[in-house]
Amino acid sequence: MPSTSLRAGLLRELAQPRNIVVGAQMLFVAFSGLVLVPVLMGLDASVALFTAGAGTLLFQLVTGARIPVFLASSFAFIAPTSYGIQQFGLAETLGGLMAAGVFYVLLAQVVRWRGDGVIQTLLPPIVTGPVVMVIGMSLAPIAVEKAGGNLSGDHPASHLLVASAVFLVTVLTAMLSRGTWRLIPVLIGIVFGYGISLPLGLIDLSNVATAPWWSLPGFTTPRFSLPAILFILPVAIAPAIEHVGDILAIGAVTGENYLKRPGLQRTLLGDGLATSLAAALGGPPNTTYSEVVGAVALIRAVKPVVMIWAALFAIGLSFVGKLNALLNTIPDPVMGGVLVILFGTIVTLGINTLVRAGADLSDSRNLIVVGTILVLGIGGLGIEAGRFSLEGLSLAAIAGVLLNLALPRTQAGRD
């Protein structure tokens, strides 16, 4: 909890016009990913805006408003959430997502008890790297399908052309632009794709015209189901290590050691509570946003108060009914064009995790752990016993953790 003097300082900084403007800019940077995830999951984008804002405020409260991070929709949960909704229902899947937040809370207590090193023991790069790769590869069919990979009557050639144009604009923006523009290539790609989709008749704006300007987000109450919880829970492994990476990255930008103050146990606790809060209201799980970390580095917006303003703006936008209706009109090929890049990036981030750690993939122990995770995750192997089931990413993540803990280190691994 912030001290009295810190609260007084925050109030003074909240009133500064520059912090308000920068806070709006931070939301702008995070916006495309924030709203794309719920649309892909089949959740309400307005709820995602509300829970991103509320979750960020809760995180700042738990960590004493010391870290300039923004929490929003996690890509890691797209595939399991979409499948969970089909298999168990929306309310039951939200219950599983709440349990994922509780996992973070429990992990925070383990860190408090055993120290930061426990994360490296339980979730080393040879586990988290391939798990992240599986997340990206399991999402690949979604991107291809939306981009128009099936050129049938439902996917005419115009879909693939739009997706290709969006892909090209997004890539060129990411590679050639400078400053803030380089941080929002996905948003620019979506806006461009929307513009060329209108004259092609791919967008129906009738629901936007009839939607009210102001309306409550479509909150949904979760329901707890053990099969859904056991299905969703293992997916939380990858975002947990992503959280640690983002906290280290923002610390490198600001010159602060956030693993010590406020402590990894506090940041994990804040992330977990924010994720459970989001699921309790019908929103996607929250995670620290790497895009916002990049924006902090670019414009030196190191004051946590700007993230408080970003959170307040997100909550305000969640009540704009026409915005939610407009987001639901984004055509599939536009989304497909940017998702090819986003999901491909997730795969390469997993590869980069192994590369940066210097993982020796000629070591038989590492080969077994990494290979098992990839085959089980991509192959979609499942285990069922009554209503209990584990499959795909969930099973792969658990297998990776157990193998890493159980297999003896080889001579090459010890050297």
CSV table of C-alpha atoms in Angstrom, one decimal:
chain,number,residue,atom,x,y,z
A,1,MET,CA,0.0,0.0,0.0
A,2,PRO,CA,1.3,3.5,-0.8
A,3,SER,CA,2.5,5.6,2.2
A,4,THR,CA,0.8,8.9,3.1
A,5,SER,CA,3.6,10.9,1.5
A,6,LEU,CA,3.6,8.7,-1.6
A,7,ARG,CA,-0.2,9.2,-1.9
A,8,ALA,CA,0.2,12.9,-1.6
A,9,GLY,CA,2.8,12.9,-4.4
A,10,LEU,CA,0.6,10.8,-6.6
A,11,LEU,CA,-2.3,13.2,-6.2
A,12,ARG,CA,0.0,16.1,-7.3
A,13,GLU,CA,1.3,14.2,-10.3
A,14,LEU,CA,-2.2,13.1,-11.3
A,15,ALA,CA,-3.2,16.8,-11.7
A,16,GLN,CA,-0.3,17.5,-14.1
A,17,PRO,CA,-1.6,17.9,-17.7
A,18,ARG,CA,1.5,16.2,-19.2
A,19,ASN,CA,0.9,13.0,-17.3
A,20,ILE,CA,-2.7,13.0,-18.5
A,21,VAL,CA,-1.6,13.2,-22.1
A,22,VAL,CA,1.1,10.6,-21.8
A,23,GLY,CA,-1.4,8.3,-20.0
A,24,ALA,CA,-3.7,8.5,-23.0
A,25,GLN,CA,-0.8,7.8,-25.3
A,26,MET,CA,0.0,4.6,-23.3
A,27,LEU,CA,-3.5,3.3,-23.7
A,28,PHE,CA,-3.2,4.1,-27.5
A,29,VAL,CA,-0.1,1.9,-27.6
A,30,ALA,CA,-1.8,-1.0,-25.8
A,31,PHE,CA,-5.2,-0.6,-27.5
A,32,SER,CA,-4.9,-2.9,-30.5
A,33,GLY,CA,-3.7,-5.9,-28.5
A,34,LEU,CA,-6.1,-5.1,-25.6
A,35,VAL,CA,-9.2,-5.3,-27.8
A,36,LEU,CA,-8.1,-8.0,-30.3
A,37,VAL,CA,-7.8,-10.7,-27.7
A,38,PRO,CA,-11.4,-10.6,-26.4
A,39,VAL,CA,-12.7,-10.4,-30.0
A,40,LEU,CA,-10.8,-13.6,-30.8
A,41,MET,CA,-11.9,-15.3,-27.6
A,42,GLY,CA,-15.5,-14.4,-28.1
A,43,LEU,CA,-15.6,-12.1,-25.1
A,44,ASP,CA,-16.9,-8.5,-24.8
A,45,ALA,CA,-14.3,-5.9,-25.8
A,46,SER,CA,-15.9,-3.3,-23.5
A,47,VAL,CA,-15.4,-5.7,-20.6
A,48,ALA,CA,-11.8,-6.2,-21.6
A,49,LEU,CA,-11.3,-2.4,-21.5
A,50,PHE,CA,-12.9,-2.1,-18.1
A,51,THR,CA,-11.0,-5.0,-16.6
A,52,ALA,CA,-7.6,-3.8,-18.1
A,53,GLY,CA,-8.2,-0.5,-16.4
A,54,ALA,CA,-9.4,-1.9,-13.1
A,55,GLY,CA,-6.6,-4.6,-13.1
A,56,THR,CA,-3.9,-2.0,-13.7
A,57,LEU,CA,-5.3,0.1,-10.8
A,58,LEU,CA,-5.3,-2.9,-8.6
A,59,PHE,CA,-1.8,-3.8,-9.6
A,60,GLN,CA,-0.6,-0.3,-8.8
A,61,LEU,CA,-2.3,-0.5,-5.4
A,62,VAL,CA,-0.7,-3.8,-4.5
A,63,THR,CA,2.8,-2.7,-5.6
A,64,GLY,CA,2.6,0.7,-4.0
A,65,ALA,CA,2.4,2.5,-7.3
A,66,ARG,CA,6.1,2.1,-7.9
A,67,ILE,CA,6.2,0.4,-11.4
A,68,PRO,CA,5.2,2.1,-14.7
A,69,VAL,CA,3.4,-0.9,-16.2
A,70,PHE,CA,0.0,-1.4,-17.8
A,71,LEU,CA,-1.9,-4.7,-17.6
A,72,ALA,CA,-4.2,-5.9,-20.4
A,73,SER,CA,-5.5,-8.9,-22.4
A,74,SER,CA,-3.1,-11.9,-22.5
A,75,PHE,CA,-2.5,-13.6,-25.9
A,76,ALA,CA,-1.4,-16.8,-24.2
A,77,PHE,CA,-5.0,-17.6,-23.2
A,78,ILE,CA,-6.6,-17.2,-26.6
A,79,ALA,CA,-6.6,-20.8,-27.8
A,80,PRO,CA,-7.4,-22.5,-24.4
A,81,THR,CA,-10.2,-19.9,-23.7
A,82,SER,CA,-11.8,-20.3,-27.2
A,83,TYR,CA,-11.7,-24.1,-26.8
A,84,GLY,CA,-12.8,-23.9,-23.2
A,85,ILE,CA,-15.9,-21.9,-24.1
A,86,GLN,CA,-16.8,-24.5,-26.7
A,87,GLN,CA,-16.1,-27.5,-24.4
A,88,PHE,CA,-17.3,-26.2,-21.0
A,89,GLY,CA,-19.2,-23.0,-21.6
A,90,LEU,CA,-18.4,-19.3,-21.1
A,91,ALA,CA,-19.1,-19.2,-17.3
A,92,GLU,CA,-17.1,-22.3,-16.6
A,93,THR,CA,-14.2,-21.1,-18.6
A,94,LEU,CA,-14.2,-17.8,-16.7
A,95,GLY,CA,-14.0,-19.8,-13.5
A,96,GLY,CA,-10.9,-21.6,-14.9
A,97,LEU,CA,-9.4,-18.2,-15.8
A,98,MET,CA,-10.0,-17.0,-12.2
A,99,ALA,CA,-8.1,-20.0,-11.0
A,100,ALA,CA,-5.2,-19.0,-13.2
A,101,GLY,CA,-5.1,-15.7,-11.3
A,102,VAL,CA,-5.1,-17.7,-8.0
A,103,PHE,CA,-2.1,-19.6,-9.4
A,104,TYR,CA,-0.2,-16.4,-9.6
A,105,VAL,CA,-1.2,-15.5,-6.1
A,106,LEU,CA,0.1,-18.9,-4.8
A,107,LEU,CA,3.3,-18.5,-6.8
A,108,ALA,CA,3.8,-15.1,-5.2
A,109,GLN,CA,3.6,-16.7,-1.8
A,110,VAL,CA,6.1,-19.4,-2.9
A,111,VAL,CA,8.5,-16.6,-4.0
A,112,ARG,CA,7.9,-14.8,-0.6
A,113,TRP,CA,8.8,-18.1,1.1
A,114,ARG,CA,11.7,-19.4,-1.0
A,115,GLY,CA,13.0,-16.3,-2.8
A,116,ASP,CA,13.2,-15.3,-6.5
A,117,GLY,CA,15.3,-18.4,-7.4
A,118,VAL,CA,12.3,-20.7,-7.2
A,119,ILE,CA,11.0,-19.3,-10.5
A,120,GLN,CA,14.2,-20.3,-12.2
A,121,THR,CA,14.0,-23.8,-10.6
A,122,LEU,CA,10.4,-24.4,-11.6
A,123,LEU,CA,10.2,-22.5,-14.9
A,124,PRO,CA,13.7,-22.4,-16.5
A,125,PRO,CA,14.1,-21.3,-20.2
A,126,ILE,CA,14.0,-24.9,-21.5
A,127,VAL,CA,10.5,-25.2,-20.2
A,128,THR,CA,9.1,-21.7,-20.8
A,129,GLY,CA,10.7,-21.2,-24.2
A,130,PRO,CA,9.0,-24.2,-25.9
A,131,VAL,CA,5.7,-23.5,-24.0
A,132,VAL,CA,5.7,-20.0,-25.5
A,133,MET,CA,6.4,-21.5,-28.9
A,134,VAL,CA,3.5,-23.9,-28.6
A,135,ILE,CA,1.2,-21.0,-27.7
A,136,GLY,CA,2.1,-19.3,-31.0
A,137,MET,CA,1.9,-22.4,-33.1
A,138,SER,CA,-1.4,-23.5,-31.7
A,139,LEU,CA,-2.8,-20.1,-32.7
A,140,ALA,CA,-1.4,-20.3,-36.2
A,141,PRO,CA,-4.6,-22.0,-37.7
A,142,ILE,CA,-6.7,-19.1,-36.3
A,143,ALA,CA,-4.6,-16.5,-38.1
A,144,VAL,CA,-4.5,-18.5,-41.4
A,145,GLU,CA,-8.3,-19.1,-41.3
A,146,LYS,CA,-9.1,-15.5,-40.7
A,147,ALA,CA,-6.6,-14.3,-43.4
A,148,GLY,CA,-8.6,-16.4,-45.9
A,149,GLY,CA,-6.5,-19.5,-46.1
A,150,ASN,CA,-9.6,-21.5,-47.2
A,151,LEU,CA,-10.5,-19.9,-50.5
A,152,SER,CA,-14.0,-21.2,-50.7
A,153,GLY,CA,-17.3,-19.4,-51.0
A,154,ASP,CA,-17.0,-18.3,-47.5
A,155,HIS,CA,-13.4,-17.0,-48.1
A,156,PRO,CA,-13.3,-15.2,-51.4
A,157,ALA,CA,-10.0,-14.1,-52.9
A,158,SER,CA,-10.7,-10.5,-51.7
A,159,HIS,CA,-10.2,-11.7,-48.2
A,160,LEU,CA,-6.7,-12.9,-48.9
A,161,LEU,CA,-5.9,-9.7,-50.7
A,162,VAL,CA,-7.0,-7.5,-47.8
A,163,ALA,CA,-5.1,-9.7,-45.3
A,164,SER,CA,-2.0,-9.5,-47.5
A,165,ALA,CA,-2.3,-5.7,-47.7
A,166,VAL,CA,-2.7,-5.4,-43.9
A,167,PHE,CA,0.2,-7.7,-43.4
A,168,LEU,CA,2.4,-5.6,-45.6
A,169,VAL,CA,1.4,-2.2,-44.1
A,170,THR,CA,2.0,-3.6,-40.6
A,171,VAL,CA,5.4,-5.0,-41.4
A,172,LEU,CA,6.5,-1.8,-43.1
A,173,THR,CA,5.3,0.3,-40.2
A,174,ALA,CA,7.2,-1.9,-37.7
A,175,MET,CA,10.4,-1.8,-39.8
A,176,LEU,CA,10.5,1.7,-41.2
A,177,SER,CA,8.6,4.1,-38.9
A,178,ARG,CA,10.2,6.0,-36.0
A,179,GLY,CA,9.1,7.2,-32.6
A,180,THR,CA,5.6,6.3,-31.3
A,181,TRP,CA,4.4,5.1,-34.7
A,182,ARG,CA,6.9,2.2,-34.4
A,183,LEU,CA,5.1,1.0,-31.3
A,184,ILE,CA,1.7,0.8,-32.9
A,185,PRO,CA,2.1,-1.1,-36.2
A,186,VAL,CA,-0.8,-3.4,-35.4
A,187,LEU,CA,-3.1,-0.5,-34.8
A,188,ILE,CA,-2.0,1.2,-38.0
A,189,GLY,CA,-2.5,-2.1,-39.9
A,190,ILE,CA,-6.0,-2.5,-38.5
A,191,VAL,CA,-7.0,1.1,-39.4
A,192,PHE,CA,-5.6,0.7,-42.9
A,193,GLY,CA,-7.4,-2.6,-43.4
A,194,TYR,CA,-10.6,-1.2,-42.1
A,195,GLY,CA,-10.3,1.6,-44.6
A,196,ILE,CA,-9.9,-0.6,-47.6
A,197,SER,CA,-12.5,-3.1,-46.4
A,198,LEU,CA,-15.3,-0.5,-46.4
A,199,PRO,CA,-15.5,0.0,-50.2
A,200,LEU,CA,-15.3,-3.8,-50.7
A,201,GLY,CA,-18.4,-4.3,-48.7
A,202,LEU,CA,-16.8,-6.3,-46.0
A,203,ILE,CA,-18.1,-4.2,-43.1
A,204,ASP,CA,-21.7,-3.8,-41.9
A,205,LEU,CA,-22.1,-0.6,-39.8
A,206,SER,CA,-25.8,-1.1,-39.1
A,207,ASN,CA,-25.2,-2.2,-35.5
A,208,VAL,CA,-22.9,0.8,-34.9
A,209,ALA,CA,-25.7,3.1,-36.0
A,210,THR,CA,-28.2,1.6,-33.6
A,211,ALA,CA,-25.8,1.1,-30.7
A,212,PRO,CA,-26.2,3.6,-27.8
A,213,TRP,CA,-23.4,6.1,-27.1
A,214,TRP,CA,-23.3,5.0,-23.4
A,215,SER,CA,-23.9,1.6,-22.1
A,216,LEU,CA,-22.7,-0.8,-19.4
A,217,PRO,CA,-20.1,-3.4,-20.4
A,218,GLY,CA,-21.6,-6.9,-20.8
A,219,PHE,CA,-20.3,-8.3,-17.5
A,220,THR,CA,-20.6,-12.1,-17.1
A,221,THR,CA,-20.5,-14.1,-13.8
A,222,PRO,CA,-18.2,-17.1,-13.7
A,223,ARG,CA,-19.1,-20.5,-12.6
A,224,PHE,CA,-16.6,-23.0,-11.2
A,225,SER,CA,-16.1,-26.4,-12.8
A,226,LEU,CA,-13.1,-28.6,-11.9
A,227,PRO,CA,-12.6,-29.9,-15.5
A,228,ALA,CA,-12.4,-26.3,-16.8
A,229,ILE,CA,-10.1,-25.2,-14.0
A,230,LEU,CA,-7.7,-28.2,-14.6
A,231,PHE,CA,-7.8,-27.4,-18.3
A,232,ILE,CA,-7.0,-23.7,-18.0
A,233,LEU,CA,-4.6,-23.7,-15.0
A,234,PRO,CA,-1.4,-25.1,-16.7
A,235,VAL,CA,-1.6,-22.3,-19.3
A,236,ALA,CA,-0.7,-19.8,-16.6
A,237,ILE,CA,2.9,-21.1,-16.6
A,238,ALA,CA,4.0,-19.2,-19.7
A,239,PRO,CA,2.5,-15.8,-18.8
A,240,ALA,CA,4.1,-16.1,-15.3
A,241,ILE,CA,7.6,-16.2,-16.8
A,242,GLU,CA,6.6,-13.4,-19.3
A,243,HIS,CA,5.6,-11.3,-16.2
A,244,VAL,CA,9.1,-11.8,-14.7
A,245,GLY,CA,10.7,-10.8,-18.0
A,246,ASP,CA,8.6,-7.6,-18.3
A,247,ILE,CA,9.4,-6.6,-14.8
A,248,LEU,CA,13.1,-7.0,-15.5
A,249,ALA,CA,12.7,-5.1,-18.7
A,250,ILE,CA,11.0,-2.1,-17.2
A,251,GLY,CA,13.5,-2.1,-14.4
A,252,ALA,CA,16.3,-1.9,-17.0
A,253,VAL,CA,14.6,1.2,-18.5
A,254,THR,CA,14.0,3.0,-15.2
A,255,GLY,CA,17.2,1.9,-13.4
A,256,GLU,CA,15.3,0.3,-10.6
A,257,ASN,CA,15.4,-3.3,-9.2
A,258,TYR,CA,11.7,-4.1,-8.9
A,259,LEU,CA,12.5,-7.7,-8.0
A,260,LYS,CA,13.7,-6.3,-4.6
A,261,ARG,CA,11.3,-3.3,-4.2
A,262,PRO,CA,8.4,-3.8,-4.2
A,263,GLY,CA,9.5,-7.4,-4.8
A,264,LEU,CA,8.6,-10.2,-7.2
A,265,GLN,CA,6.1,-11.5,-4.7
A,266,ARG,CA,4.2,-8.2,-4.9
A,267,THR,CA,4.2,-7.9,-8.7
A,268,LEU,CA,3.0,-11.5,-9.1
A,269,LEU,CA,0.3,-10.9,-6.5
A,270,GLY,CA,-0.8,-7.8,-8.3
A,271,ASP,CA,-0.9,-9.6,-11.7
A,272,GLY,CA,-2.8,-12.6,-10.2
A,273,LEU,CA,-5.4,-10.5,-8.5
A,274,ALA,CA,-5.9,-8.4,-11.7
A,275,THR,CA,-6.4,-11.6,-13.7
A,276,SER,CA,-8.9,-13.0,-11.2
A,277,LEU,CA,-10.8,-9.7,-11.1
A,278,ALA,CA,-10.9,-9.7,-14.9
A,279,ALA,CA,-12.3,-13.2,-15.1
A,280,ALA,CA,-14.8,-12.5,-12.3
A,281,LEU,CA,-16.3,-9.8,-14.5
A,282,GLY,CA,-16.2,-11.7,-17.8
A,283,GLY,CA,-12.9,-10.3,-19.2
A,284,PRO,CA,-9.8,-12.0,-20.5
A,285,PRO,CA,-6.8,-12.6,-18.2
A,286,ASN,CA,-4.4,-9.7,-17.7
A,287,THR,CA,-0.7,-9.6,-18.3
A,288,THR,CA,2.0,-6.9,-18.3
A,289,TYR,CA,2.2,-5.4,-21.8
A,290,SER,CA,5.6,-5.4,-23.5
A,291,GLU,CA,4.4,-2.8,-26.0
A,292,VAL,CA,3.9,-0.3,-23.1
A,293,VAL,CA,7.4,-1.2,-21.7
A,294,GLY,CA,8.8,-0.2,-25.1
A,295,ALA,CA,6.8,3.1,-25.0
A,296,VAL,CA,8.2,3.8,-21.5
A,297,ALA,CA,11.7,3.4,-22.9
A,298,LEU,CA,11.0,5.6,-25.9
A,299,ILE,CA,9.5,8.6,-24.2
A,300,ARG,CA,11.0,8.1,-20.7
A,301,ALA,CA,7.5,8.0,-19.2
A,302,VAL,CA,8.8,6.4,-16.0
A,303,LYS,CA,6.2,7.7,-13.6
A,304,PRO,CA,3.6,5.1,-12.6
A,305,VAL,CA,1.0,7.8,-12.5
A,306,VAL,CA,0.8,7.8,-16.3
A,307,MET,CA,-0.4,4.2,-16.1
A,308,ILE,CA,-3.1,5.2,-13.6
A,309,TRP,CA,-4.3,7.7,-16.2
A,310,ALA,CA,-4.2,5.0,-18.9
A,311,ALA,CA,-6.3,2.8,-16.7
A,312,LEU,CA,-8.8,5.5,-16.1
A,313,PHE,CA,-9.1,6.2,-19.8
A,314,ALA,CA,-9.6,2.5,-20.5
A,315,ILE,CA,-12.4,2.3,-17.9
A,316,GLY,CA,-14.1,5.4,-19.4
A,317,LEU,CA,-14.0,4.0,-22.9
A,318,SER,CA,-15.5,0.7,-21.8
A,319,PHE,CA,-18.8,2.6,-21.3
A,320,VAL,CA,-18.9,3.9,-24.9
A,321,GLY,CA,-21.4,1.6,-26.5
A,322,LYS,CA,-20.7,2.6,-30.1
A,323,LEU,CA,-17.0,1.9,-29.7
A,324,ASN,CA,-17.7,-1.7,-28.6
A,325,ALA,CA,-20.1,-2.1,-31.6
A,326,LEU,CA,-17.4,-0.7,-33.9
A,327,LEU,CA,-14.8,-3.1,-32.7
A,328,ASN,CA,-17.1,-6.0,-33.4
A,329,THR,CA,-17.2,-4.9,-37.1
A,330,ILE,CA,-13.5,-5.5,-37.8
A,331,PRO,CA,-13.5,-7.9,-40.7
A,332,ASP,CA,-11.8,-11.3,-40.4
A,333,PRO,CA,-9.2,-10.7,-43.1
A,334,VAL,CA,-8.0,-7.5,-41.4
A,335,MET,CA,-7.5,-9.4,-38.2
A,336,GLY,CA,-5.9,-12.3,-40.0
A,337,GLY,CA,-3.3,-10.0,-41.6
A,338,VAL,CA,-2.0,-8.7,-38.2
A,339,LEU,CA,-2.5,-12.1,-36.4
A,340,VAL,CA,0.0,-13.8,-38.8
A,341,ILE,CA,2.6,-11.3,-37.5
A,342,LEU,CA,1.5,-11.4,-33.8
A,343,PHE,CA,1.3,-15.2,-33.5
A,344,GLY,CA,4.5,-15.6,-35.4
A,345,THR,CA,6.1,-13.2,-33.0
A,346,ILE,CA,5.0,-15.3,-30.1
A,347,VAL,CA,6.8,-18.3,-31.6
A,348,THR,CA,10.0,-16.4,-32.2
A,349,LEU,CA,9.9,-15.0,-28.6
A,350,GLY,CA,9.9,-18.6,-27.4
A,351,ILE,CA,12.9,-19.4,-29.6
A,352,ASN,CA,14.6,-16.2,-28.3
A,353,THR,CA,14.1,-17.4,-24.8
A,354,LEU,CA,16.2,-20.4,-25.5
A,355,VAL,CA,18.8,-18.5,-27.4
A,356,ARG,CA,19.3,-15.8,-24.7
A,357,ALA,CA,19.6,-18.5,-22.1
A,358,GLY,CA,22.3,-20.2,-24.1
A,359,ALA,CA,20.3,-23.5,-23.8
A,360,ASP,CA,22.4,-26.4,-25.1
A,361,LEU,CA,20.1,-28.3,-27.4
A,362,SER,CA,22.8,-31.0,-28.1
A,363,ASP,CA,22.4,-32.0,-24.4
A,364,SER,CA,20.1,-35.0,-24.4
A,365,ARG,CA,18.3,-33.8,-21.2
A,366,ASN,CA,17.4,-30.5,-22.8
A,367,LEU,CA,16.4,-32.2,-26.1
A,368,ILE,CA,13.9,-34.5,-24.2
A,369,VAL,CA,12.3,-31.6,-22.3
A,370,VAL,CA,12.0,-29.3,-25.2
A,371,GLY,CA,11.0,-32.0,-27.7
A,372,THR,CA,8.3,-33.4,-25.5
A,373,ILE,CA,6.7,-30.0,-24.9
A,374,LEU,CA,6.7,-29.2,-28.6
A,375,VAL,CA,5.3,-32.6,-29.7
A,376,LEU,CA,2.6,-32.9,-27.0
A,377,GLY,CA,1.6,-29.2,-27.4
A,378,ILE,CA,1.5,-29.1,-31.2
A,379,GLY,CA,0.1,-32.6,-31.6
A,380,GLY,CA,-2.7,-32.0,-29.1
A,381,LEU,CA,-2.3,-35.2,-27.1
A,382,GLY,CA,-5.1,-35.4,-24.5
A,383,ILE,CA,-5.7,-37.4,-21.3
A,384,GLU,CA,-9.3,-38.0,-20.1
A,385,ALA,CA,-10.6,-39.6,-17.0
A,386,GLY,CA,-14.3,-38.9,-16.5
A,387,ARG,CA,-14.9,-35.2,-16.6
A,388,PHE,CA,-11.2,-34.5,-16.0
A,389,SER,CA,-9.1,-33.8,-19.1
A,390,LEU,CA,-5.7,-32.4,-20.0
A,391,GLU,CA,-4.6,-31.8,-23.6
A,392,GLY,CA,-2.4,-29.7,-25.9
A,393,LEU,CA,-0.7,-26.8,-24.2
A,394,SER,CA,-1.9,-27.7,-20.7
A,395,LEU,CA,-0.5,-31.2,-20.8
A,396,ALA,CA,2.7,-30.1,-22.5
A,397,ALA,CA,3.4,-27.4,-19.9
A,398,ILE,CA,2.9,-29.9,-17.0
A,399,ALA,CA,5.0,-32.5,-18.7
A,400,GLY,CA,7.8,-30.0,-19.3
A,401,VAL,CA,7.8,-28.9,-15.6
A,402,LEU,CA,7.8,-32.5,-14.3
A,403,LEU,CA,10.5,-33.7,-16.7
A,404,ASN,CA,12.7,-30.7,-15.9
A,405,LEU,CA,12.5,-31.5,-12.2
A,406,ALA,CA,12.8,-35.3,-12.6
A,407,LEU,CA,15.5,-35.9,-15.2
A,408,PRO,CA,19.0,-35.9,-13.8
A,409,ARG,CA,21.4,-33.4,-15.3
A,410,THR,CA,23.9,-34.9,-17.8
A,411,GLN,CA,27.6,-34.2,-17.8
A,412,ALA,CA,27.1,-31.7,-20.6
A,413,GLY,CA,24.4,-29.9,-18.6
A,414,ARG,CA,26.6,-29.7,-15.5
A,415,ASP,CA,29.5,-28.3,-17.5
